[in-house]
């Protein structure tokens, strides 16, 4: 009798009592924890550790404190490239924030119109570029903008803007903006979809109430819809930030590791790659590579923290 | 203040007709309730009056003026939504003041109106809260407050009580009735609950499948339903319906045969012929007492619901018809037992094969 | 009866159609020109291939000069194996973290969440060193390990939210019948999360298939290239051969295009459902 009660109680206990760490929980968690720790967290920590060391020709490593960071930020051989990459990266991000989010918001507004015919067809097609590899997109636009093929020029001429065309990817002044816009073109689907979902989430009654209250289309947008999707715009911004400050593929595909012309399209991702693997005569340096990676990590963490504590808290999420 | 009139209003989405040929006149200051089963087009009709939907045909007048082409904000209406539709990012105060912003009302006036509405609705202490910090009943009152501050000629309510619990529903119902008396404005109220309709309305509009079945004062509909649909819809528990046949006709009086009994009823002359199938309707409360002219109907008890002041006896007659009898609270009856219902000579409703009443002109 | 055509709506459709052309026009141009002769590519880039201009010479070049089929198999292997592991391992962890209350539960959940925001790419220096030591450079295993580590955090978050929606009664009923925790997971939870797989797939599969960085660093040679890297290397080598370049791009686009058009309904739904949270 007492046997039966004891075994009957046990399963409930193993679920609810917090003080024990049951075997089956360990079994369920172990594979994920092991792979994640070994191939994600450990490398990140090891990279940070490595950024405090220098290596010599023999391959031996010495602890060097903050010397690498000092070199990165002040040594003329490094700092020029670093600040240049950071500045370019900020431009890259700014173009995304302004153009990508504005177009994404606009498209989402159009797609969320009530009873829009063909809405799902538009959605599917507009999201298509986002699904393709950045590398492939890079090559596609390289061909599109290639003056040799001249297709972009031809199309621009057709709408009377032919004289406006230039070798945008090849000029120092326009290459970075052009590449940023190519990236915007590819990823505009993400803000579009997220904002679209947020807009759908706003109940129709609320918009009807605003109309009865006398709000015109612009006021409904400005006073009702926009405030209600601000949290989504926040999420979009931080996703864009992280993706932009760790971008690499597009510039590598279009411009190679040297991010030309004259480093005008160099961003932190390409700078990291060159530092780590070397280029032309410069040999790669794992420790300096780790230093650049750590700097990028700090920048991304700063962004995430600003978002979590400065932005997200202020953006009240609304349940309807 | 304004009256509302609808002439031949129709509404369709593509090929599906939602509303058909709606004619209705609502006098200034009336409390009109649209009632009908879910999906019959009540909300669509209300939204058409509000201007949130365009009528596909017909004319709509508010205060004598044609408003078909007018946007909602200019129609001097205010609407209370079933979901309340409060702006979640605005305080109670801002929710109420929002509509006035577009009416170019000056600040002092806005403040005065919001505070007065808040006072009427006992919301004064809650003006700085956000909707999510309010209870269901308070949200509901904010929604009403938002309508009040607009000082509309016509209030439109779309099932405003359906998200409240039973006790609060009764309370708010009384408050809305009081509000109507105090403001004296025209109110149009949509519900699928006939109890709400009966208790609130000065005039009920019964709707079914996009059409108006009958319009009238609550008791008029209760006592003189024009067709089977209204008879079945108004009254709870619903009217008993028993199949019968016309035995003989002599002028305005017909003899009906049903479940082994016979009775004579006055009808509009010429509406029935011998041999016609009819449906006889009797309210449950008219079947409990034996009297001089009643006919006893024996049957087996299926169930008994005891409410305290009354008991509903659900029984099956020998003919197979199911009837409900509203009996005294302490009646002796148990499922499986026998019970006798008493069909009165008067208070009988007779409907022809098409479901139309044969007792009233037109 | 009146059709719902208003001038405003027409303007909306014009705007959407124009942007749609901008979005898929370049992709369509690549696909069209891949089947045209070099002369036609330059003389009439906007035209469809006809009897006179049709050619598959570019594709012949790609298949003779590169191991495209092999790259494709590599990409497929890496993506499918990674996704399978992410779902299985991720579901196990998500189940443990949502179902059981134990000491350290919250800490572990937060620990796993770090990977959602911090890109694993930044650990590449150490990852490469580890792979060298483990002798895994130029193997698909290296890629799978990294992609699983990269995909797990988000998968655990999505699957956890999904598992929470499975009615408690289902598991409690099984427990009353004396079914073990492992059996409950394997025969009740796993079959029930299949609908969530579409959502997890959107967020993990596409980035894996499209990635250039890790193939470039961990498996750049030895016939272990993925499609993305293979095409990148191929184009780098044959820039001037327009037919070959267009054909290789087409080959890289086609499988994704077909899959996407087949499953876009689920992908889009997964994306918007994820956003509602
Ligand atoms: N936007 C719409 N498109 C097509 N049919 C609709 C639309 N809105 C409502 N309906 C249909 O109109 C009918 C009446 O709806 P409604 O007026 O909301 O009914 P009620 O409020 O009486 O429950 C329903 O059958 C509903 O399916
Ligand atoms: Mg309704």
PDB file of C-alpha atoms in Angstrom, chain A residues 11-12 14-25 27-29 31-33 35-50 61 103 107 110-111 113-118 121-137 139-144 146 148-151 154-155 184-186 188-190 193-194 196-198 201 232 238-239 242 245-249 252-253 269 272-273 276-277 286-287 289-290 292-294 296-297 300-301 304 307 317, chain C residues 4 9 12-17 19-20 22-27 29-30 33 38 40-46 85 89-90 92-97 99-106 108 110-131 134 136 145-146 148-150 152-153 156 168 175 181-182 185 202 206 209-213 216-217 227-228 231-232 235-236 242 245-246 248-249 252-253 256-257 260-261 264-265 267-268 271-277:
ATOM      1  CA  UNK A  11       6.534  11.501 -11.262  1.00  0.00           C
ATOM      2  CA  UNK A  12       4.650  14.534 -10.047  1.00  0.00           C
ATOM      3  CA  UNK A  14      10.146  15.170 -10.442  1.00  0.00           C
ATOM      4  CA  UNK A  15       8.167  17.673 -12.473  1.00  0.00           C
ATOM      5  CA  UNK A  16       7.308  20.229  -9.883  1.00  0.00           C
ATOM      6  CA  UNK A  17      10.040  20.243  -7.285  1.00  0.00           C
ATOM      7  CA  UNK A  18      12.676  22.782  -8.211  1.00  0.00           C
ATOM      8  CA  UNK A  19      15.506  21.632  -6.018  1.00  0.00           C
ATOM      9  CA  UNK A  20      16.339  18.496  -7.971  1.00  0.00           C
ATOM     10  CA  UNK A  21      17.882  18.274 -11.395  1.00  0.00           C
ATOM     11  CA  UNK A  22      16.288  15.126 -12.801  1.00  0.00           C
ATOM     12  CA  UNK A  23      18.238  12.846 -15.095  1.00  0.00           C
ATOM     13  CA  UNK A  24      15.822  13.129 -17.981  1.00  0.00           C
ATOM     14  CA  UNK A  25      16.088  16.924 -17.991  1.00  0.00           C
ATOM     15  CA  UNK A  27      19.461  14.132 -21.124  1.00  0.00           C
ATOM     16  CA  UNK A  28      17.122  16.465 -23.024  1.00  0.00           C
ATOM     17  CA  UNK A  29      19.361  19.491 -22.531  1.00  0.00           C
ATOM     18  CA  UNK A  31      23.115  17.783 -26.783  1.00  0.00           C
ATOM     19  CA  UNK A  32      21.948  21.359 -27.333  1.00  0.00           C
ATOM     20  CA  UNK A  33      24.083  22.734 -24.515  1.00  0.00           C
ATOM     21  CA  UNK A  35      27.033  21.824 -29.364  1.00  0.00           C
ATOM     22  CA  UNK A  36      26.007  25.397 -28.621  1.00  0.00           C
ATOM     23  CA  UNK A  37      28.666  25.877 -25.975  1.00  0.00           C
ATOM     24  CA  UNK A  38      31.421  24.200 -27.949  1.00  0.00           C
ATOM     25  CA  UNK A  39      30.836  25.814 -31.333  1.00  0.00           C
ATOM     26  CA  UNK A  40      29.248  29.117 -30.447  1.00  0.00           C
ATOM     27  CA  UNK A  41      29.914  30.395 -26.944  1.00  0.00           C
ATOM     28  CA  UNK A  42      33.394  28.938 -26.494  1.00  0.00           C
ATOM     29  CA  UNK A  43      34.714  30.329 -29.817  1.00  0.00           C
ATOM     30  CA  UNK A  44      33.317  33.743 -28.941  1.00  0.00           C
ATOM     31  CA  UNK A  45      34.980  33.731 -25.543  1.00  0.00           C
ATOM     32  CA  UNK A  46      38.183  32.300 -26.968  1.00  0.00           C
ATOM     33  CA  UNK A  47      38.180  35.027 -29.603  1.00  0.00           C
ATOM     34  CA  UNK A  48      37.910  37.672 -26.911  1.00  0.00           C
ATOM     35  CA  UNK A  49      40.750  35.975 -25.010  1.00  0.00           C
ATOM     36  CA  UNK A  50      42.862  35.836 -28.153  1.00  0.00           C
ATOM     37  CA  UNK A  61      51.618  33.642 -28.137  1.00  0.00           C
ATOM     38  CA  UNK A 103       9.894  51.210 -48.419  1.00  0.00           C
ATOM     39  CA  UNK A 107       4.632  48.276 -49.039  1.00  0.00           C
ATOM     40  CA  UNK A 110      -0.438  48.942 -49.266  1.00  0.00           C
ATOM     41  CA  UNK A 111      -0.560  45.179 -48.680  1.00  0.00           C
ATOM     42  CA  UNK A 113      -5.414  47.472 -47.338  1.00  0.00           C
ATOM     43  CA  UNK A 114      -8.692  45.660 -46.754  1.00  0.00           C
ATOM     44  CA  UNK A 115      -9.784  43.240 -49.473  1.00  0.00           C
ATOM     45  CA  UNK A 116      -6.759  43.877 -51.684  1.00  0.00           C
ATOM     46  CA  UNK A 117      -6.948  41.661 -54.756  1.00  0.00           C
ATOM     47  CA  UNK A 118      -3.814  39.632 -55.402  1.00  0.00           C
ATOM     48  CA  UNK A 121       0.776  37.119 -54.999  1.00  0.00           C
ATOM     49  CA  UNK A 122       2.414  40.473 -54.327  1.00  0.00           C
ATOM     50  CA  UNK A 123       3.658  39.281 -50.953  1.00  0.00           C
ATOM     51  CA  UNK A 124       5.187  36.144 -52.402  1.00  0.00           C
ATOM     52  CA  UNK A 125       6.922  37.965 -55.247  1.00  0.00           C
ATOM     53  CA  UNK A 126       8.148  40.889 -53.163  1.00  0.00           C
ATOM     54  CA  UNK A 127       9.699  38.549 -50.631  1.00  0.00           C
ATOM     55  CA  UNK A 128      11.450  36.463 -53.293  1.00  0.00           C
ATOM     56  CA  UNK A 129      14.783  38.370 -53.390  1.00  0.00           C
ATOM     57  CA  UNK A 130      15.138  37.962 -49.626  1.00  0.00           C
ATOM     58  CA  UNK A 131      15.194  34.202 -50.064  1.00  0.00           C
ATOM     59  CA  UNK A 132      18.147  34.193 -52.443  1.00  0.00           C
ATOM     60  CA  UNK A 133      21.779  34.132 -51.461  1.00  0.00           C
ATOM     61  CA  UNK A 134      23.416  37.513 -50.937  1.00  0.00           C
ATOM     62  CA  UNK A 135      26.232  36.349 -53.191  1.00  0.00           C
ATOM     63  CA  UNK A 136      23.865  35.580 -56.044  1.00  0.00           C
ATOM     64  CA  UNK A 137      22.134  38.932 -55.586  1.00  0.00           C
ATOM     65  CA  UNK A 139      26.416  39.044 -58.974  1.00  0.00           C
ATOM     66  CA  UNK A 140      22.993  39.759 -60.444  1.00  0.00           C
ATOM     67  CA  UNK A 141      23.314  43.459 -59.712  1.00  0.00           C
ATOM     68  CA  UNK A 142      26.895  43.520 -60.847  1.00  0.00           C
ATOM     69  CA  UNK A 143      25.644  42.335 -64.217  1.00  0.00           C
ATOM     70  CA  UNK A 144      22.656  44.660 -64.178  1.00  0.00           C
ATOM     71  CA  UNK A 146      27.662  46.597 -65.789  1.00  0.00           C
ATOM     72  CA  UNK A 148      29.332  46.699 -70.810  1.00  0.00           C
ATOM     73  CA  UNK A 149      25.926  45.044 -70.811  1.00  0.00           C
ATOM     74  CA  UNK A 150      24.288  48.418 -70.444  1.00  0.00           C
ATOM     75  CA  UNK A 151      20.903  47.119 -69.421  1.00  0.00           C
ATOM     76  CA  UNK A 154      18.897  51.178 -71.423  1.00  0.00           C
ATOM     77  CA  UNK A 155      16.061  50.973 -68.926  1.00  0.00           C
ATOM     78  CA  UNK A 184      18.097  47.222 -49.266  1.00  0.00           C
ATOM     79  CA  UNK A 185      16.568  45.911 -52.466  1.00  0.00           C
ATOM     80  CA  UNK A 186      17.180  42.356 -51.306  1.00  0.00           C
ATOM     81  CA  UNK A 188      13.164  45.015 -47.895  1.00  0.00           C
ATOM     82  CA  UNK A 189      10.967  41.921 -47.660  1.00  0.00           C
ATOM     83  CA  UNK A 190      11.772  41.459 -43.988  1.00  0.00           C
ATOM     84  CA  UNK A 193       6.533  41.206 -43.708  1.00  0.00           C
ATOM     85  CA  UNK A 194       7.043  42.074 -40.036  1.00  0.00           C
ATOM     86  CA  UNK A 196       2.534  43.804 -42.451  1.00  0.00           C
ATOM     87  CA  UNK A 197       1.921  41.229 -39.710  1.00  0.00           C
ATOM     88  CA  UNK A 198       1.828  43.982 -37.095  1.00  0.00           C
ATOM     89  CA  UNK A 201      -2.831  42.603 -35.865  1.00  0.00           C
ATOM     90  CA  UNK A 232       7.775  46.234 -34.551  1.00  0.00           C
ATOM     91  CA  UNK A 238      17.780  45.999 -34.106  1.00  0.00           C
ATOM     92  CA  UNK A 239      17.630  43.081 -36.550  1.00  0.00           C
ATOM     93  CA  UNK A 242      22.990  43.284 -36.097  1.00  0.00           C
ATOM     94  CA  UNK A 245      27.381  45.242 -38.601  1.00  0.00           C
ATOM     95  CA  UNK A 246      28.187  41.678 -39.410  1.00  0.00           C
ATOM     96  CA  UNK A 247      27.607  41.843 -43.160  1.00  0.00           C
ATOM     97  CA  UNK A 248      30.296  40.532 -45.471  1.00  0.00           C
ATOM     98  CA  UNK A 249      28.958  38.370 -48.303  1.00  0.00           C
ATOM     99  CA  UNK A 252      32.967  40.182 -50.926  1.00  0.00           C
ATOM    100  CA  UNK A 253      30.921  38.955 -53.893  1.00  0.00           C
ATOM    101  CA  UNK A 269      33.047  42.331 -41.996  1.00  0.00           C
ATOM    102  CA  UNK A 272      37.808  41.459 -40.285  1.00  0.00           C
ATOM    103  CA  UNK A 273      38.271  38.968 -43.126  1.00  0.00           C
ATOM    104  CA  UNK A 276      42.371  37.432 -40.281  1.00  0.00           C
ATOM    105  CA  UNK A 277      43.341  35.914 -43.654  1.00  0.00           C
ATOM    106  CA  UNK A 286      44.687  35.508 -35.949  1.00  0.00           C
ATOM    107  CA  UNK A 287      45.251  37.720 -32.933  1.00  0.00           C
ATOM    108  CA  UNK A 289      41.594  39.204 -36.431  1.00  0.00           C
ATOM    109  CA  UNK A 290      40.329  38.314 -32.976  1.00  0.00           C
ATOM    110  CA  UNK A 292      38.718  43.220 -34.833  1.00  0.00           C
ATOM    111  CA  UNK A 293      36.069  40.554 -34.095  1.00  0.00           C
ATOM    112  CA  UNK A 294      36.002  41.610 -30.450  1.00  0.00           C
ATOM    113  CA  UNK A 296      32.667  44.220 -33.677  1.00  0.00           C
ATOM    114  CA  UNK A 297      31.229  42.200 -30.827  1.00  0.00           C
ATOM    115  CA  UNK A 300      26.925  44.890 -31.657  1.00  0.00           C
ATOM    116  CA  UNK A 301      26.458  44.378 -27.925  1.00  0.00           C
ATOM    117  CA  UNK A 304      21.654  45.502 -28.526  1.00  0.00           C
ATOM    118  CA  UNK A 307      17.862  48.732 -27.829  1.00  0.00           C
ATOM    119  CA  UNK A 317       3.546  46.351 -26.702  1.00  0.00           C
TER     120      UNK A 317
ATOM    121  CA  UNK C   4     -15.132  47.299 -56.185  1.00  0.00           C
ATOM    122  CA  UNK C   9      -7.221  51.117 -55.730  1.00  0.00           C
ATOM    123  CA  UNK C  12      -2.290  51.129 -55.303  1.00  0.00           C
ATOM    124  CA  UNK C  13      -2.015  48.342 -57.846  1.00  0.00           C
ATOM    125  CA  UNK C  14       0.144  50.449 -60.142  1.00  0.00           C
ATOM    126  CA  UNK C  15       2.518  51.138 -57.261  1.00  0.00           C
ATOM    127  CA  UNK C  16       2.639  47.488 -56.235  1.00  0.00           C
ATOM    128  CA  UNK C  17       3.120  46.219 -59.779  1.00  0.00           C
ATOM    129  CA  UNK C  19       7.729  47.683 -57.231  1.00  0.00           C
ATOM    130  CA  UNK C  20       7.155  44.008 -57.995  1.00  0.00           C
ATOM    131  CA  UNK C  22      11.727  46.185 -59.651  1.00  0.00           C
ATOM    132  CA  UNK C  23      11.941  43.280 -57.191  1.00  0.00           C
ATOM    133  CA  UNK C  24      11.821  40.362 -59.574  1.00  0.00           C
ATOM    134  CA  UNK C  25      12.852  41.991 -62.849  1.00  0.00           C
ATOM    135  CA  UNK C  26      16.589  41.547 -62.337  1.00  0.00           C
ATOM    136  CA  UNK C  27      16.127  37.913 -61.348  1.00  0.00           C
ATOM    137  CA  UNK C  29      16.481  38.949 -66.646  1.00  0.00           C
ATOM    138  CA  UNK C  30      19.191  36.571 -65.462  1.00  0.00           C
ATOM    139  CA  UNK C  33      19.407  35.592 -70.735  1.00  0.00           C
ATOM    140  CA  UNK C  38      26.125  35.755 -76.316  1.00  0.00           C
ATOM    141  CA  UNK C  40      21.512  38.013 -78.174  1.00  0.00           C
ATOM    142  CA  UNK C  41      22.414  38.727 -74.576  1.00  0.00           C
ATOM    143  CA  UNK C  42      23.996  41.985 -75.687  1.00  0.00           C
ATOM    144  CA  UNK C  43      21.839  42.950 -78.629  1.00  0.00           C
ATOM    145  CA  UNK C  44      18.454  42.226 -77.058  1.00  0.00           C
ATOM    146  CA  UNK C  45      18.810  41.704 -73.300  1.00  0.00           C
ATOM    147  CA  UNK C  46      15.090  42.171 -72.623  1.00  0.00           C
ATOM    148  CA  UNK C  85      19.654  18.126 -35.993  1.00  0.00           C
ATOM    149  CA  UNK C  89      18.107  18.731 -30.530  1.00  0.00           C
ATOM    150  CA  UNK C  90      16.299  22.053 -30.364  1.00  0.00           C
ATOM    151  CA  UNK C  92      14.551  18.327 -26.838  1.00  0.00           C
ATOM    152  CA  UNK C  93      16.008  21.412 -25.211  1.00  0.00           C
ATOM    153  CA  UNK C  94      12.869  23.485 -25.769  1.00  0.00           C
ATOM    154  CA  UNK C  95      10.815  20.720 -24.186  1.00  0.00           C
ATOM    155  CA  UNK C  96      13.122  20.533 -21.177  1.00  0.00           C
ATOM    156  CA  UNK C  97      13.128  24.298 -20.713  1.00  0.00           C
ATOM    157  CA  UNK C  99       8.066  21.669 -19.413  1.00  0.00           C
ATOM    158  CA  UNK C 100      10.208  21.182 -16.325  1.00  0.00           C
ATOM    159  CA  UNK C 101      10.852  23.591 -13.496  1.00  0.00           C
ATOM    160  CA  UNK C 102      14.328  22.988 -12.183  1.00  0.00           C
ATOM    161  CA  UNK C 103      17.156  24.961 -10.671  1.00  0.00           C
ATOM    162  CA  UNK C 104      18.960  26.942 -13.364  1.00  0.00           C
ATOM    163  CA  UNK C 105      16.056  26.851 -15.776  1.00  0.00           C
ATOM    164  CA  UNK C 106      15.969  30.602 -16.362  1.00  0.00           C
ATOM    165  CA  UNK C 108      20.021  28.226 -19.158  1.00  0.00           C
ATOM    166  CA  UNK C 110      18.999  33.174 -21.066  1.00  0.00           C
ATOM    167  CA  UNK C 111      22.317  31.534 -21.905  1.00  0.00           C
ATOM    168  CA  UNK C 112      20.781  29.963 -25.008  1.00  0.00           C
ATOM    169  CA  UNK C 113      19.220  33.307 -25.968  1.00  0.00           C
ATOM    170  CA  UNK C 114      22.616  35.022 -26.295  1.00  0.00           C
ATOM    171  CA  UNK C 115      23.079  33.305 -29.639  1.00  0.00           C
ATOM    172  CA  UNK C 116      19.998  34.962 -31.095  1.00  0.00           C
ATOM    173  CA  UNK C 117      21.583  38.392 -31.055  1.00  0.00           C
ATOM    174  CA  UNK C 118      25.319  37.657 -31.129  1.00  0.00           C
ATOM    175  CA  UNK C 119      26.493  36.421 -34.521  1.00  0.00           C
ATOM    176  CA  UNK C 120      28.588  33.280 -34.232  1.00  0.00           C
ATOM    177  CA  UNK C 121      30.635  34.569 -37.190  1.00  0.00           C
ATOM    178  CA  UNK C 122      32.612  36.737 -34.796  1.00  0.00           C
ATOM    179  CA  UNK C 123      34.074  33.592 -33.251  1.00  0.00           C
ATOM    180  CA  UNK C 124      35.475  32.466 -36.598  1.00  0.00           C
ATOM    181  CA  UNK C 125      39.125  32.802 -35.585  1.00  0.00           C
ATOM    182  CA  UNK C 126      38.674  30.246 -32.824  1.00  0.00           C
ATOM    183  CA  UNK C 127      36.282  28.099 -34.797  1.00  0.00           C
ATOM    184  CA  UNK C 128      38.831  27.687 -37.560  1.00  0.00           C
ATOM    185  CA  UNK C 129      41.537  26.854 -35.000  1.00  0.00           C
ATOM    186  CA  UNK C 130      39.288  24.214 -33.423  1.00  0.00           C
ATOM    187  CA  UNK C 131      38.425  22.687 -36.762  1.00  0.00           C
ATOM    188  CA  UNK C 134      39.865  18.369 -34.871  1.00  0.00           C
ATOM    189  CA  UNK C 136      37.662  18.801 -39.767  1.00  0.00           C
ATOM    190  CA  UNK C 145      28.448  21.602 -36.404  1.00  0.00           C
ATOM    191  CA  UNK C 146      28.690  25.359 -36.803  1.00  0.00           C
ATOM    192  CA  UNK C 148      23.624  23.638 -35.688  1.00  0.00           C
ATOM    193  CA  UNK C 149      25.228  25.806 -33.009  1.00  0.00           C
ATOM    194  CA  UNK C 150      24.119  28.894 -34.929  1.00  0.00           C
ATOM    195  CA  UNK C 152      19.755  26.295 -32.090  1.00  0.00           C
ATOM    196  CA  UNK C 153      18.957  29.451 -30.077  1.00  0.00           C
ATOM    197  CA  UNK C 156      14.593  26.666 -29.176  1.00  0.00           C
ATOM    198  CA  UNK C 168      -1.091  20.285 -20.714  1.00  0.00           C
ATOM    199  CA  UNK C 175       1.915  10.568 -17.111  1.00  0.00           C
ATOM    200  CA  UNK C 181       9.272  11.240 -19.963  1.00  0.00           C
ATOM    201  CA  UNK C 182      11.311  10.056 -22.963  1.00  0.00           C
ATOM    202  CA  UNK C 185       8.612  13.474 -25.805  1.00  0.00           C
ATOM    203  CA  UNK C 202      12.359  29.712 -42.610  1.00  0.00           C
ATOM    204  CA  UNK C 206      17.571  29.691 -45.783  1.00  0.00           C
ATOM    205  CA  UNK C 209      21.820  27.319 -47.757  1.00  0.00           C
ATOM    206  CA  UNK C 210      22.796  30.872 -48.682  1.00  0.00           C
ATOM    207  CA  UNK C 211      25.811  31.299 -46.417  1.00  0.00           C
ATOM    208  CA  UNK C 212      29.149  32.221 -47.940  1.00  0.00           C
ATOM    209  CA  UNK C 213      31.246  32.962 -44.850  1.00  0.00           C
ATOM    210  CA  UNK C 216      34.745  30.147 -47.433  1.00  0.00           C
ATOM    211  CA  UNK C 217      36.577  29.757 -44.130  1.00  0.00           C
ATOM    212  CA  UNK C 227      26.611  25.957 -54.189  1.00  0.00           C
ATOM    213  CA  UNK C 228      27.010  29.523 -52.965  1.00  0.00           C
ATOM    214  CA  UNK C 231      29.267  29.708 -57.855  1.00  0.00           C
ATOM    215  CA  UNK C 232      31.304  32.486 -56.288  1.00  0.00           C
ATOM    216  CA  UNK C 235      32.283  33.295 -61.504  1.00  0.00           C
ATOM    217  CA  UNK C 236      35.519  34.642 -60.120  1.00  0.00           C
ATOM    218  CA  UNK C 242      28.705  35.669 -69.943  1.00  0.00           C
ATOM    219  CA  UNK C 245      28.118  33.236 -65.560  1.00  0.00           C
ATOM    220  CA  UNK C 246      24.413  33.574 -66.306  1.00  0.00           C
ATOM    221  CA  UNK C 248      25.703  29.318 -63.053  1.00  0.00           C
ATOM    222  CA  UNK C 249      23.542  32.028 -61.475  1.00  0.00           C
ATOM    223  CA  UNK C 252      21.975  28.619 -58.106  1.00  0.00           C
ATOM    224  CA  UNK C 253      18.624  30.416 -58.212  1.00  0.00           C
ATOM    225  CA  UNK C 256      15.423  27.987 -54.254  1.00  0.00           C
ATOM    226  CA  UNK C 257      12.946  29.487 -56.668  1.00  0.00           C
ATOM    227  CA  UNK C 260      10.000  28.908 -52.531  1.00  0.00           C
ATOM    228  CA  UNK C 261       7.132  29.024 -54.967  1.00  0.00           C
ATOM    229  CA  UNK C 264       5.877  30.199 -49.952  1.00  0.00           C
ATOM    230  CA  UNK C 265       2.482  29.875 -48.288  1.00  0.00           C
ATOM    231  CA  UNK C 267       7.139  30.364 -45.289  1.00  0.00           C
ATOM    232  CA  UNK C 268       5.141  33.559 -45.314  1.00  0.00           C
ATOM    233  CA  UNK C 271       7.287  34.589 -40.852  1.00  0.00           C
ATOM    234  CA  UNK C 272       4.179  36.555 -40.005  1.00  0.00           C
ATOM    235  CA  UNK C 273       3.222  34.202 -37.176  1.00  0.00           C
ATOM    236  CA  UNK C 274       6.658  34.668 -35.670  1.00  0.00           C
ATOM    237  CA  UNK C 275       6.246  38.387 -35.844  1.00  0.00           C
ATOM    238  CA  UNK C 276       2.953  38.470 -34.054  1.00  0.00           C
ATOM    239  CA  UNK C 277       4.673  37.390 -30.851  1.00  0.00           C
TER     240      UNK C 277
END
